[in-house]
CSV table of C-alpha atoms and ligand atoms in Angstrom, one decimal:
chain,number,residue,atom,x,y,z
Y,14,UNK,CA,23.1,-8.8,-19.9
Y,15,UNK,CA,25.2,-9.7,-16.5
Y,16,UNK,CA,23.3,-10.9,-13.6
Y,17,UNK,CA,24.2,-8.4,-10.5
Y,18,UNK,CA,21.6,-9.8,-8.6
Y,19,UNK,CA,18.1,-8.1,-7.1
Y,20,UNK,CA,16.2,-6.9,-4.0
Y,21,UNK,CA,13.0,-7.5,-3.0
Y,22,UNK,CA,10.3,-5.6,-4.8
Y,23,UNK,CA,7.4,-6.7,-3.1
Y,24,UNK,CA,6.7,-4.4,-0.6
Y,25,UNK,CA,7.8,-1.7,-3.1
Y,26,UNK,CA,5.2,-2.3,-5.6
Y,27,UNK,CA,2.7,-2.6,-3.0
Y,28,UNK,CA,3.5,0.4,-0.5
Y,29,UNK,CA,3.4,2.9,-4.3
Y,30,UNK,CA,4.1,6.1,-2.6
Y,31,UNK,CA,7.6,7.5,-0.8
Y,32,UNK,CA,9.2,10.9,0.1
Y,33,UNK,CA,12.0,12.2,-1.6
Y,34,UNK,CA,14.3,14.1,0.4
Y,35,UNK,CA,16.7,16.8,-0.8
Y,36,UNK,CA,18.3,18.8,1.6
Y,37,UNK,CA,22.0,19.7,2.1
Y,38,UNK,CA,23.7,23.0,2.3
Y,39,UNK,CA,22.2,24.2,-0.8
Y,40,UNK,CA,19.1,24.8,1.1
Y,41,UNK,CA,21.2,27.9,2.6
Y,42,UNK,CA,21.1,29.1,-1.1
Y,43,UNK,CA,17.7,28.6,-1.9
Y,44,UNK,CA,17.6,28.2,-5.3
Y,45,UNK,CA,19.1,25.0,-6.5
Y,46,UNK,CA,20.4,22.1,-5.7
Y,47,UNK,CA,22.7,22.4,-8.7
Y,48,UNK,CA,23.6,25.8,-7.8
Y,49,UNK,CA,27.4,25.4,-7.4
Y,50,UNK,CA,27.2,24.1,-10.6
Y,51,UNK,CA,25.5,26.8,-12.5
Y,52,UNK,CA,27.2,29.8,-10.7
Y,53,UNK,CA,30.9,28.0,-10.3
Y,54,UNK,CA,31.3,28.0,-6.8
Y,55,UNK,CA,34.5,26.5,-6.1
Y,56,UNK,CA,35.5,25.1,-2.7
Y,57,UNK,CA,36.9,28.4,-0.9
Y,58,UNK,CA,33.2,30.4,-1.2
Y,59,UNK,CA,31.2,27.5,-0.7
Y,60,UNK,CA,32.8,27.4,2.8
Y,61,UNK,CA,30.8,30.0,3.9
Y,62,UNK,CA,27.7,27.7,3.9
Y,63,UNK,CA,29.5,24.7,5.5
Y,64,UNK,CA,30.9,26.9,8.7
Y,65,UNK,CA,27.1,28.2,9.3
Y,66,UNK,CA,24.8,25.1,8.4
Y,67,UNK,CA,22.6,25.4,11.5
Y,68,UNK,CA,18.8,23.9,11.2
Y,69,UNK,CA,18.1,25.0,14.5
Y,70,UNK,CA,14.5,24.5,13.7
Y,71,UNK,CA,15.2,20.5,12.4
Y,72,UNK,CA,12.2,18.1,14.1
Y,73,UNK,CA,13.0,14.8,12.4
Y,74,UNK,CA,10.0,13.4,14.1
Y,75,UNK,CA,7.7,16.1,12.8
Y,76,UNK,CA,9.0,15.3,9.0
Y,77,UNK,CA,8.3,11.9,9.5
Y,78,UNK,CA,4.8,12.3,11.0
Y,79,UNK,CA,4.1,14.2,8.1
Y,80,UNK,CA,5.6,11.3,5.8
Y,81,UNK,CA,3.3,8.6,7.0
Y,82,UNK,CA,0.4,10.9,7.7
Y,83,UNK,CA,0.5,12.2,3.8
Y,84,UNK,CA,-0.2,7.9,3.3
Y,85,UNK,CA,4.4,7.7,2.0
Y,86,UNK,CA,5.2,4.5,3.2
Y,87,UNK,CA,9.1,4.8,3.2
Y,88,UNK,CA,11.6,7.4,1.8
Y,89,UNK,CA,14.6,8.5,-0.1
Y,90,UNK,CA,17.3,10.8,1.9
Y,91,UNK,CA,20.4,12.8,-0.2
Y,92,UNK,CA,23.2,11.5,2.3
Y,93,UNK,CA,25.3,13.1,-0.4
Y,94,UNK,CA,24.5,15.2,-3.3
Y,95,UNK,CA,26.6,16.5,-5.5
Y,96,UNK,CA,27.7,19.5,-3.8
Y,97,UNK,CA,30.0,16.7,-1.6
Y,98,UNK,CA,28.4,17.8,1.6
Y,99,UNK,CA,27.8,14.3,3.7
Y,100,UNK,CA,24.7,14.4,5.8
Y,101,UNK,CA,26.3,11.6,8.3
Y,102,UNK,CA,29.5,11.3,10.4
Y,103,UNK,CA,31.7,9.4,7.3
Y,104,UNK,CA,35.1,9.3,8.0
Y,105,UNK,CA,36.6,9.6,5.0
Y,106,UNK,CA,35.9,13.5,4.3
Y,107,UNK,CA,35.7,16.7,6.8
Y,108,UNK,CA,33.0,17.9,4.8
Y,109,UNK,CA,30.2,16.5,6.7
Y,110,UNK,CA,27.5,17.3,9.0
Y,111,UNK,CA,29.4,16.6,12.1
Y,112,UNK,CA,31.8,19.6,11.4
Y,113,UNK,CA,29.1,22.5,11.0
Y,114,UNK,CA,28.0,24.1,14.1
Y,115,UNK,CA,25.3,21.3,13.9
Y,116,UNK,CA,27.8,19.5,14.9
Y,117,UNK,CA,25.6,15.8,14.9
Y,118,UNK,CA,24.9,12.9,12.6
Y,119,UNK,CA,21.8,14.1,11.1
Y,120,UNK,CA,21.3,11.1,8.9
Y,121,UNK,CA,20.7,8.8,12.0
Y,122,UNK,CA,18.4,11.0,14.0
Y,123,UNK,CA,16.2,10.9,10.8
Y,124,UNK,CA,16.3,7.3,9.7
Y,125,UNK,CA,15.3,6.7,13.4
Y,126,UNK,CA,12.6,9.3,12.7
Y,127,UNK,CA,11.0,7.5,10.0
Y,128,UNK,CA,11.6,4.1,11.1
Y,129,UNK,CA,9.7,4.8,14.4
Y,130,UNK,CA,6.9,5.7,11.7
Y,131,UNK,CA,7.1,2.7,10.0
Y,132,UNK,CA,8.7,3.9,7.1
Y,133,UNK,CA,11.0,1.6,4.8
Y,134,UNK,CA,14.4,3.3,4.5
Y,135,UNK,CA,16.2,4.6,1.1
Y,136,UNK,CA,19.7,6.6,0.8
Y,137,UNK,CA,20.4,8.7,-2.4
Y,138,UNK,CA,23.9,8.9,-2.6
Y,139,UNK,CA,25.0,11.4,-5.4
Y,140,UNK,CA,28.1,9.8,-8.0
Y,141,UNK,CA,28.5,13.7,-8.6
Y,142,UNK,CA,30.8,15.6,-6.0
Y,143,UNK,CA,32.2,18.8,-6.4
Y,144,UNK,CA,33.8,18.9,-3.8
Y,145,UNK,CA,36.3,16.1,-3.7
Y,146,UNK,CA,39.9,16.7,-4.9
Y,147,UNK,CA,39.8,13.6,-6.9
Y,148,UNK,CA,36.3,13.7,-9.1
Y,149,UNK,CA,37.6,14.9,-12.4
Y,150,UNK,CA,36.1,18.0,-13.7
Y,151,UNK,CA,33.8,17.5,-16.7
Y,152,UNK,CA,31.0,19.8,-17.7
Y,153,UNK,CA,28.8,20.0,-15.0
Y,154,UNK,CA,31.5,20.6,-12.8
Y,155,UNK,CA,31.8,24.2,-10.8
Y,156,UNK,CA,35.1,24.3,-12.1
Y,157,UNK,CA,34.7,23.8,-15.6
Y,158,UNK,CA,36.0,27.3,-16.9
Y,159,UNK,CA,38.1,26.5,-19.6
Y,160,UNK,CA,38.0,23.4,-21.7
Y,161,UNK,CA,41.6,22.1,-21.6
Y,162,UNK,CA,40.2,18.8,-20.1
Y,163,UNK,CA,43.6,17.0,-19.4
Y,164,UNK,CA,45.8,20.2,-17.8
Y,165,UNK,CA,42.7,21.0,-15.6
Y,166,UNK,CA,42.8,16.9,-14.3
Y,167,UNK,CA,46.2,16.6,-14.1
Y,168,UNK,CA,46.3,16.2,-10.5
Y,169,UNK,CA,42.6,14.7,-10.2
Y,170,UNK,CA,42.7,10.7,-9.8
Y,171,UNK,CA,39.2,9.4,-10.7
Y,172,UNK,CA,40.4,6.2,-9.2
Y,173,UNK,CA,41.0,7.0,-6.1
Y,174,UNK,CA,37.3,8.6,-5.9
Y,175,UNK,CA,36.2,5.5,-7.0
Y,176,UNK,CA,37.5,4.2,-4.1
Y,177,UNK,CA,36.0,6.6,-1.8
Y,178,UNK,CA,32.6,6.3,-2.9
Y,179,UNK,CA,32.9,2.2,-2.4
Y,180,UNK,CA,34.3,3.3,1.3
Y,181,UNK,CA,31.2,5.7,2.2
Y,182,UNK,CA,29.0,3.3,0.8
Y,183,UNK,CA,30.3,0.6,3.2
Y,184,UNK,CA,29.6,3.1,6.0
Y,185,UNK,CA,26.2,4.0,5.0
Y,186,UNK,CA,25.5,-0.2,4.6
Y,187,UNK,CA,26.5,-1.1,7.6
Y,188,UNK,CA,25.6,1.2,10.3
Y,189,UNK,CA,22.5,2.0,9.3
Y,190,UNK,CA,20.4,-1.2,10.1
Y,191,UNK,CA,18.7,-2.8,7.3
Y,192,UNK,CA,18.6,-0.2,4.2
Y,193,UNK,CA,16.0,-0.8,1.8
Y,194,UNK,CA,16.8,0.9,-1.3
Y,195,UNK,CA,19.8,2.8,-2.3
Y,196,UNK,CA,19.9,5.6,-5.5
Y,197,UNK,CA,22.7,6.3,-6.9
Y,198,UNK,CA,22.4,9.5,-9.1
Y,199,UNK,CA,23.3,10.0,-11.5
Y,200,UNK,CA,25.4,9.2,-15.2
Y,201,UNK,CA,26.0,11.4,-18.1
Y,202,UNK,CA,28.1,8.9,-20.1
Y,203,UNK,CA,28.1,11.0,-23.6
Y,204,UNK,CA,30.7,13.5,-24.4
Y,205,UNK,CA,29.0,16.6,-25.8
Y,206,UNK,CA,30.0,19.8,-27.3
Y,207,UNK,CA,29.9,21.3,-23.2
Y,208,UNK,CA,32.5,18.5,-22.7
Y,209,UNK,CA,32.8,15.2,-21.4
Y,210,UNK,CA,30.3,13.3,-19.3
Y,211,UNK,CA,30.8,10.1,-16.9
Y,212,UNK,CA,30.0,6.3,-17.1
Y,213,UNK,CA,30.5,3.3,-15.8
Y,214,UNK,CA,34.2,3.0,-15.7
Y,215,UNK,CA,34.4,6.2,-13.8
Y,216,UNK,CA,32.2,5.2,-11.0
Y,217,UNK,CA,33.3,1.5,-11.2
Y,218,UNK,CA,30.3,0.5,-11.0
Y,219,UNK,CA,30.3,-2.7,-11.3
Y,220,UNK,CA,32.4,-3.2,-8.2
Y,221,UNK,CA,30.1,-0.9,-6.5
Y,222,UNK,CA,26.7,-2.9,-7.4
Y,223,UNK,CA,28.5,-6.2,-6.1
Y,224,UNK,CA,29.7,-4.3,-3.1
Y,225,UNK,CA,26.3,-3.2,-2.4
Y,226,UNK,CA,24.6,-6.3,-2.9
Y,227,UNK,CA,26.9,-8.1,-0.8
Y,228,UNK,CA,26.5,-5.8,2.0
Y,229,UNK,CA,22.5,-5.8,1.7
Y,230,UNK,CA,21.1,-8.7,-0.2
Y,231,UNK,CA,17.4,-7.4,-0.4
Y,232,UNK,CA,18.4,-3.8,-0.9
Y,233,UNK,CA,16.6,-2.0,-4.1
Y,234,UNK,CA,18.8,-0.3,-6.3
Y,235,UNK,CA,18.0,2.1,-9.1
Y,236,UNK,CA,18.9,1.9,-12.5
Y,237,UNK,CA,21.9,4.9,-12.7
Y,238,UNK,CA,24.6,3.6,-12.2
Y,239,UNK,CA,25.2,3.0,-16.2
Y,240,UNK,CA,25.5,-0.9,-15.6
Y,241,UNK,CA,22.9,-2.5,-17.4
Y,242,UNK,CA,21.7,-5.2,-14.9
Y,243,UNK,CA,22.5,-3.7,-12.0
Y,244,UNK,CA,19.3,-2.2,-11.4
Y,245,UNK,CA,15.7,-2.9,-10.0
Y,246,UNK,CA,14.0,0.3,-10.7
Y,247,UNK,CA,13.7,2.5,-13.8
Y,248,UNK,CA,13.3,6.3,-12.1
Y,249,UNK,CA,11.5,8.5,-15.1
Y,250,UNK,CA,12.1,12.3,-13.5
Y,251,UNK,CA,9.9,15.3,-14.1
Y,252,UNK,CA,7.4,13.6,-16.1
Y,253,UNK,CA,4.5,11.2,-15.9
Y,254,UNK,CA,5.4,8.2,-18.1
Y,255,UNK,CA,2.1,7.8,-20.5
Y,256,UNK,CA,2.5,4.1,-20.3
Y,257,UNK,CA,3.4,1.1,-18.4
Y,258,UNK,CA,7.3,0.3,-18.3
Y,259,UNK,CA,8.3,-2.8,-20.4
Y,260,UNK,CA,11.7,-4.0,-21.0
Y,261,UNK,CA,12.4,-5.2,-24.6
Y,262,UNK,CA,10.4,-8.2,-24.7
Y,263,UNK,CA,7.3,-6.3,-23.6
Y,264,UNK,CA,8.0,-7.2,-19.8
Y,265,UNK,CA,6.8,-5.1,-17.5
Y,266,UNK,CA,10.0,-3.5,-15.6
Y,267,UNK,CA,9.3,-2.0,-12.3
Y,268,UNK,CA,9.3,1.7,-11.9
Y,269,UNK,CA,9.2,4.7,-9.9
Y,270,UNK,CA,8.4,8.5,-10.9
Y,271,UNK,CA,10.3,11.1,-9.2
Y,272,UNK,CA,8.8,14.1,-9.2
Y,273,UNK,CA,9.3,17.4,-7.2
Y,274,UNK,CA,6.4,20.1,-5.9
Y,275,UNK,CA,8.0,22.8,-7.3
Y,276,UNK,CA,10.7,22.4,-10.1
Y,277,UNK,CA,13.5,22.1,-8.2
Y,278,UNK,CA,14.9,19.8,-5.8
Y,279,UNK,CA,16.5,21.7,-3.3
Y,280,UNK,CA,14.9,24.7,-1.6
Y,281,UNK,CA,14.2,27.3,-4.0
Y,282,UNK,CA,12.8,30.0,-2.1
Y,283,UNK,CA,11.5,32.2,-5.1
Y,284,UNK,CA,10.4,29.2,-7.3
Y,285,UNK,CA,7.3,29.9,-8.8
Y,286,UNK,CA,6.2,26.9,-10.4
Y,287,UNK,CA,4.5,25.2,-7.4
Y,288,UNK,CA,2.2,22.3,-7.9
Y,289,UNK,CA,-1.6,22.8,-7.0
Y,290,UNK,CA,-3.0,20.0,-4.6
Y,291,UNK,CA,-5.0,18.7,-7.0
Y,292,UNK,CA,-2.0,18.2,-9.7
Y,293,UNK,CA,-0.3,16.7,-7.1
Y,294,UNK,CA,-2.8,14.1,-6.6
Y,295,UNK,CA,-3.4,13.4,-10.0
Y,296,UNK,CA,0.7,12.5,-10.6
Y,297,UNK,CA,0.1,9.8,-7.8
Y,298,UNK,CA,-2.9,8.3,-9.1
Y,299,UNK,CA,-1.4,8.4,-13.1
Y,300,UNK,CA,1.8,6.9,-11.8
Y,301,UNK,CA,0.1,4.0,-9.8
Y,302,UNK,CA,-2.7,3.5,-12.9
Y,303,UNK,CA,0.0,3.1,-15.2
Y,304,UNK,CA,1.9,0.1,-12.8
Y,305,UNK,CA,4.5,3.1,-11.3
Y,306,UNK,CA,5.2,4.3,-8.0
Y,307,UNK,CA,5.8,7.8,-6.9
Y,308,UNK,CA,8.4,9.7,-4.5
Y,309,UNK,CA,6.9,12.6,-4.3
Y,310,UNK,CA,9.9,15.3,-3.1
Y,311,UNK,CA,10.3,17.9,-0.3
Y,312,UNK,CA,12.8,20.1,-0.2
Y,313,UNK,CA,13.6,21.2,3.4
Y,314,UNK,CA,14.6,25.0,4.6
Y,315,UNK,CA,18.1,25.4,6.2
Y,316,UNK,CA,16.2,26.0,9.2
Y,317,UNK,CA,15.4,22.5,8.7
Y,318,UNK,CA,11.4,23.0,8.3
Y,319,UNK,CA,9.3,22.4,5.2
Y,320,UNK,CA,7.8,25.1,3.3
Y,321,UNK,CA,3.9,26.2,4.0
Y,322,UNK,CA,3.9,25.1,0.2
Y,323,UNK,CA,5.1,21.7,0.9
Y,324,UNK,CA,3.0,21.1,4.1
Y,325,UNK,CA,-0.1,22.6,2.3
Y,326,UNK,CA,0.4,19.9,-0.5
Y,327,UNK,CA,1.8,17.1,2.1
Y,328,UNK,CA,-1.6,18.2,4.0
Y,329,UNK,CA,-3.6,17.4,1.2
Y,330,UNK,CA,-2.3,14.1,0.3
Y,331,UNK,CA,-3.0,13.0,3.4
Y,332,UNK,CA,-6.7,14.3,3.5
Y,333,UNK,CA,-7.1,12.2,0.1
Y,334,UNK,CA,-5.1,9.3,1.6
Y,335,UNK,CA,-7.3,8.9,4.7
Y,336,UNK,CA,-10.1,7.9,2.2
Y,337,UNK,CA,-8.6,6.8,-0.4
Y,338,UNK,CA,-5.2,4.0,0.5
Y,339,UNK,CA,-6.8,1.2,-0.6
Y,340,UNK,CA,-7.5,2.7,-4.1
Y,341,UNK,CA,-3.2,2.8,-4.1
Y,342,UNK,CA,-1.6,0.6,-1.4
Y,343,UNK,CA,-1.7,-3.2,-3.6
Y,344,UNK,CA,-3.0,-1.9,-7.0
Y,345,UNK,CA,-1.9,-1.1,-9.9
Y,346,UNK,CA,-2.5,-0.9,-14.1
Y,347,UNK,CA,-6.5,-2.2,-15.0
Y,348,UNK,CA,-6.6,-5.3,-17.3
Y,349,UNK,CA,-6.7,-4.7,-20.5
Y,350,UNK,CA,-10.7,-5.7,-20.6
Y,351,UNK,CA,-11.5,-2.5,-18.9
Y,352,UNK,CA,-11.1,0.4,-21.0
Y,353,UNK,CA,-10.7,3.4,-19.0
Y,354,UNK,CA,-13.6,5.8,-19.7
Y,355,UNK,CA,-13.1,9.4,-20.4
Y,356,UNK,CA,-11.8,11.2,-17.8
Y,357,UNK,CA,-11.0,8.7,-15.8
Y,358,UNK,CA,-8.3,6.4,-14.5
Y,359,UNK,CA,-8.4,3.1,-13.2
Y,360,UNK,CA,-6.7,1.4,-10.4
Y,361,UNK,CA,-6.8,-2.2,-9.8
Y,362,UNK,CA,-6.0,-4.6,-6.7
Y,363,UNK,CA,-5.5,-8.2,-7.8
Y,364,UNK,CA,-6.1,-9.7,-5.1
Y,365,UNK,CA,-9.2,-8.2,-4.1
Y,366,UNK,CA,-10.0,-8.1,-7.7
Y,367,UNK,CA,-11.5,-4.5,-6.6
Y,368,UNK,CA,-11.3,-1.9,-9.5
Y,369,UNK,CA,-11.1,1.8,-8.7
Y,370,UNK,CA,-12.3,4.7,-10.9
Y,371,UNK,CA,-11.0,8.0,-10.5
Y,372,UNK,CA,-13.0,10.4,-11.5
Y,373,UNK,CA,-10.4,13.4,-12.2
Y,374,UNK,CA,-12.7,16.2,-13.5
Y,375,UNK,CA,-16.8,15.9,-12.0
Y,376,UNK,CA,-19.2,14.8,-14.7
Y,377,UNK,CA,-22.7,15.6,-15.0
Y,378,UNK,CA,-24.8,12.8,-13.3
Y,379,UNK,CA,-23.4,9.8,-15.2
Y,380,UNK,CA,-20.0,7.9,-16.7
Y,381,UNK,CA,-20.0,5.0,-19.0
Y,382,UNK,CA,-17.6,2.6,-18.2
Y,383,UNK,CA,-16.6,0.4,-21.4
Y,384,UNK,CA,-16.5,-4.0,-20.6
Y,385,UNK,CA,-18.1,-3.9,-17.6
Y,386,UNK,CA,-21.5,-5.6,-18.2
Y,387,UNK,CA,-22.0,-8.7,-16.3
Y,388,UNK,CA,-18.9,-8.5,-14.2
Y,389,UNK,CA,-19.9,-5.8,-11.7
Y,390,UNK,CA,-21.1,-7.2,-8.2
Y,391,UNK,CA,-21.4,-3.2,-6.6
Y,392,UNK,CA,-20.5,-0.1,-6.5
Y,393,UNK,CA,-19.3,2.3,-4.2
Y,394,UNK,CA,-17.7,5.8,-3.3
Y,395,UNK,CA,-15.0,5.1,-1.6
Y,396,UNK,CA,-14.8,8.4,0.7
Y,397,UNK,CA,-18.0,7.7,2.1
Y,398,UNK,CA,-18.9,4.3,0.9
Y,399,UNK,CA,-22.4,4.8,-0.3
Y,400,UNK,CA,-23.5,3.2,-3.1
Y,401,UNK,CA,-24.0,4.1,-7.0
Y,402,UNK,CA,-26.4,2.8,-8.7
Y,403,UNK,CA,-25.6,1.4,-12.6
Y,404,UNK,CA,-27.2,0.0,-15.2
Y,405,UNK,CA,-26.6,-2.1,-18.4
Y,406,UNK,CA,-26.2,0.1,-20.8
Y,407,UNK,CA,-27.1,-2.1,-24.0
Y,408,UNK,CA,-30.4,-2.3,-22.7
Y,409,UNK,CA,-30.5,1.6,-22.0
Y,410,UNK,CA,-34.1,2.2,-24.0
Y,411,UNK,CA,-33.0,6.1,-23.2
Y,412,UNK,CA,-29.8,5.8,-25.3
Y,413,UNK,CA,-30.3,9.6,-25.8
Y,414,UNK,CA,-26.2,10.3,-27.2
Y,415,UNK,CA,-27.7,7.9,-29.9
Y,416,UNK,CA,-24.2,5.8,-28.8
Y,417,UNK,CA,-23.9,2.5,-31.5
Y,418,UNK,CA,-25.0,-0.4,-30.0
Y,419,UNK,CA,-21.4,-1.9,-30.5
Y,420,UNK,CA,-20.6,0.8,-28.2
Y,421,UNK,CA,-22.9,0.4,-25.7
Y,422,UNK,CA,-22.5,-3.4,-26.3
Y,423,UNK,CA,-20.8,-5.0,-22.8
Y,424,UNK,CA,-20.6,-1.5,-20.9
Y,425,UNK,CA,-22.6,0.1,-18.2
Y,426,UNK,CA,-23.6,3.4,-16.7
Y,427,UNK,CA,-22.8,4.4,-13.5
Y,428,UNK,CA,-25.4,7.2,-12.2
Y,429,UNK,CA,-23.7,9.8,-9.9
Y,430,UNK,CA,-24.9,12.3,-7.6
Y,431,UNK,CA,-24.8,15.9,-9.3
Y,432,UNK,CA,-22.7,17.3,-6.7
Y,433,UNK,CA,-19.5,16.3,-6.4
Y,434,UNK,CA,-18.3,15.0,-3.3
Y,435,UNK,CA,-16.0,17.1,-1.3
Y,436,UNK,CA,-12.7,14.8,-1.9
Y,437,UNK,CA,-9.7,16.5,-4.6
Y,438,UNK,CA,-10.8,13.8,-6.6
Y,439,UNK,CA,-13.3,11.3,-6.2
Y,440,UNK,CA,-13.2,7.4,-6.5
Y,441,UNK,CA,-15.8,5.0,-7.1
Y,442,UNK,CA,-14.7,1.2,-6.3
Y,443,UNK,CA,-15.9,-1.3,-8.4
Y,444,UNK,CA,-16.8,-4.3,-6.4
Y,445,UNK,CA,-16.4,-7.0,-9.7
Y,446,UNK,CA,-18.1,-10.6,-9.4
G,6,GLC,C1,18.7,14.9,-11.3
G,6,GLC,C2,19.5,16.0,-10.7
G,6,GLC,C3,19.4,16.0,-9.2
G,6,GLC,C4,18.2,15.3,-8.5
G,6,GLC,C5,17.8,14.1,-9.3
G,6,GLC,C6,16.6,13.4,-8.7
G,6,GLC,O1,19.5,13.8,-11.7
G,6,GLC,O2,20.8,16.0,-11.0
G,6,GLC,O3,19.6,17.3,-8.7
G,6,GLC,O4,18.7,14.9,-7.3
G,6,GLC,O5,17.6,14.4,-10.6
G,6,GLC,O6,16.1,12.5,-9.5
């Protein structure tokens, strides 16, 4: 595999948790980002959107209060998706921000938004567009209506688009500041019966990950650009892995879960399939317990506010944050020696050599946690730090489940108050010797 270089993970895999931004003039829509795509909007009635984008609502500062306050330590921004719609003043297009009656770059007043909250700084920028002249049609293209591939490109040059990608990519690199992570999105290299797809050689991606890499050494980059080795981060979408990452020698590759609140990425006003709190928090402590971070999305109105629904589940990640950081910022996947118990999940900090239990559906008064004899110091709840008492469990004369003592053997109980305290979900850290 070619060496393209890579950035600097460490604050990634320590900071777990980012906001995912999609927001463009889709949001006028309100269905789907992919909208143009599924109802064939060519150029001419898309128009409509681009001559009356007008978030006259938009608080940058607000989103970004709302970012750090929900415990997201930096976040992703669609500078571009692939409607072709640039969210900053590029010079290489019309079809930008700066040309709606917004009429300013809206990128920079919200990386200086988020920077002022001490957020790290990430750029999607879509390989899709279906709005440049050049981007040959394929089959996710609004234009796809027939299938006579070659007369309906005859006057597309992929090339050139190429070309124009590397050139916006040089503006967003270089007059941004320092740019933390960049995610290109996304490749489809197979051709299928809907038609053909795009790779490697149609983004020219290997000039594009050396370009990037020379422009900002330490920047992350994800793992879509259909280049193997140009990548730092594996980005598993829609679903909570069940496991760990590993490359093929049973490495563990660092990853990041990208998950939405409510099915779709854009504004979907009618969307019905909205996340509960409480499954919200759940995907953020399964993807940090199985070594992952999550980017949680948001979806802004063309107004330029977020949705109650958003806020309401933004609202309660930050209620949970506020007790519960340190079972998340630094941690990651138990060691093997500690079994998770039954409904549980464990986080782990290494360097605190704290383990944190998770307790994701209230038991009745007690929880035996496999391994543990003989290595745990104390215990604690971490909203309210007050202790839990446990026991050895081997030498549990009450043994009423009958449990073998192999079973018992080398585990303890941990005795919990009956009521459960008044957190989403509760955490009990595990103070080990
Ligand atoms: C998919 C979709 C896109 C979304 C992305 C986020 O690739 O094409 O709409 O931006 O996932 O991961």
């Amino acid at each position: 595999m070619a060496n393209y270089g890579k950035g600097d993970s460490k604050w990634f895999t320590h900071d777990r948790f980012g906001m995912f931004i999609h927001w463009g003039l889709y949001s006028m829509l309100a269905k789907h980002e992919w909208i143009r795509s599924f109802d064939h909007i060519d150029n001419e009635s898309y128009q409509i959107y681009f001559d009356l984008f007008e978030p006259d609502m938009f608080n940058p500062r607000e989103w970004a209060r709302k970012a750090r306050e929900a415990g997201m330590k930096y976040f992703v921004i669609t500078t571009k998706h692939h409607e072709g719609f640039c969210m900053w003043d590029t010079k290489y297009t019309d079809f930008k921000i700066t040309n709606t009656p917004y009429g300013k770059d809206i990128l920079r007043e919200i990386v200086d938004a988020f920077r002022a909250e001490g957020l790290h700084v990430g750029f999607y920028y879509s390989l899709l567009d279906w709005h440049h002249p050049d981007f040959k049609i394929d089959r996710y293209h609004p234009l796809k209506v027939r299938d006579d591939w070659e007369e309906l490109n005859k006057k597309r040059n992929q090339k050139r688009y190429a070309k124009y990608m590397r050139d916006q990519v040089t503006e967003l690199l270089t007059q941004y500041g320092k740019i933390d992570i960049i995610w290109f999105d996304f490749s489809y290299p197979r051709m299928l019966p809907s038609g053909p797809g795009k790779n490697c050689d149609d983004w020219e991606s290997e000039k594009l990950i050396k370009l990037v890499r020379k422009l900002q050494p330490n920047i992350l980059v994800n793992n879509r650009l259909n280049l193997p080795g140009s990548g730092d981060i594996e980005t598993p979408e829609q679903y909570t892995p069940l496991f760990d990452k590993v490359d093929e020698k049973g490495k563990h590759v660092t990853w990041e879960g990208c998950q939405t609140f409510s099915g779709s990425w854009g504004y979907s006003r009618d969307e019905q399939t909205w996340k509960t709190p409480k499954q919200c928090i759940d995907m953020l402590i399964n993807h940090v317990s199985r070594n992952g971070n999550l980017l949680m999305n948001v979806g802004p109105t063309s107004r330029g506010y977020l949705d109650y629904r958003a806020i309401n589940c933004l609202d309660a990640f930050a209620e949970w944050m506020k007790y519960h950081g340190k079972a998340i910022y630094g941690c990651g996947m138990a060691p093997a020696e500690y079994p998770e118990p039954r409904d549980g999940r464990y986080t782990y900090n290494a360097e605190t050599n704290r383990l944190y239990l998770h307790i994701m559906n209230w038991p009745f008064k007690a929880i035996f946690l496999p391994g543990l004899d003989g290595k745990l110091r104390y215990a604690q709840l971490l909203n309210d730090g007050s202790e839990i008492k446990w026991r050895n469990a081997s030498s549990d004369e009450l043994n009423a489940d009958n449990m073998l003592e192999s079973t018992l053997k080398n585990g303890v109980w941990l005795t919990l108050p009956v009521v459960k305290p008044n957190v989403e979900v509760p955490v009990v850290e595990l103070i080990l010797k």
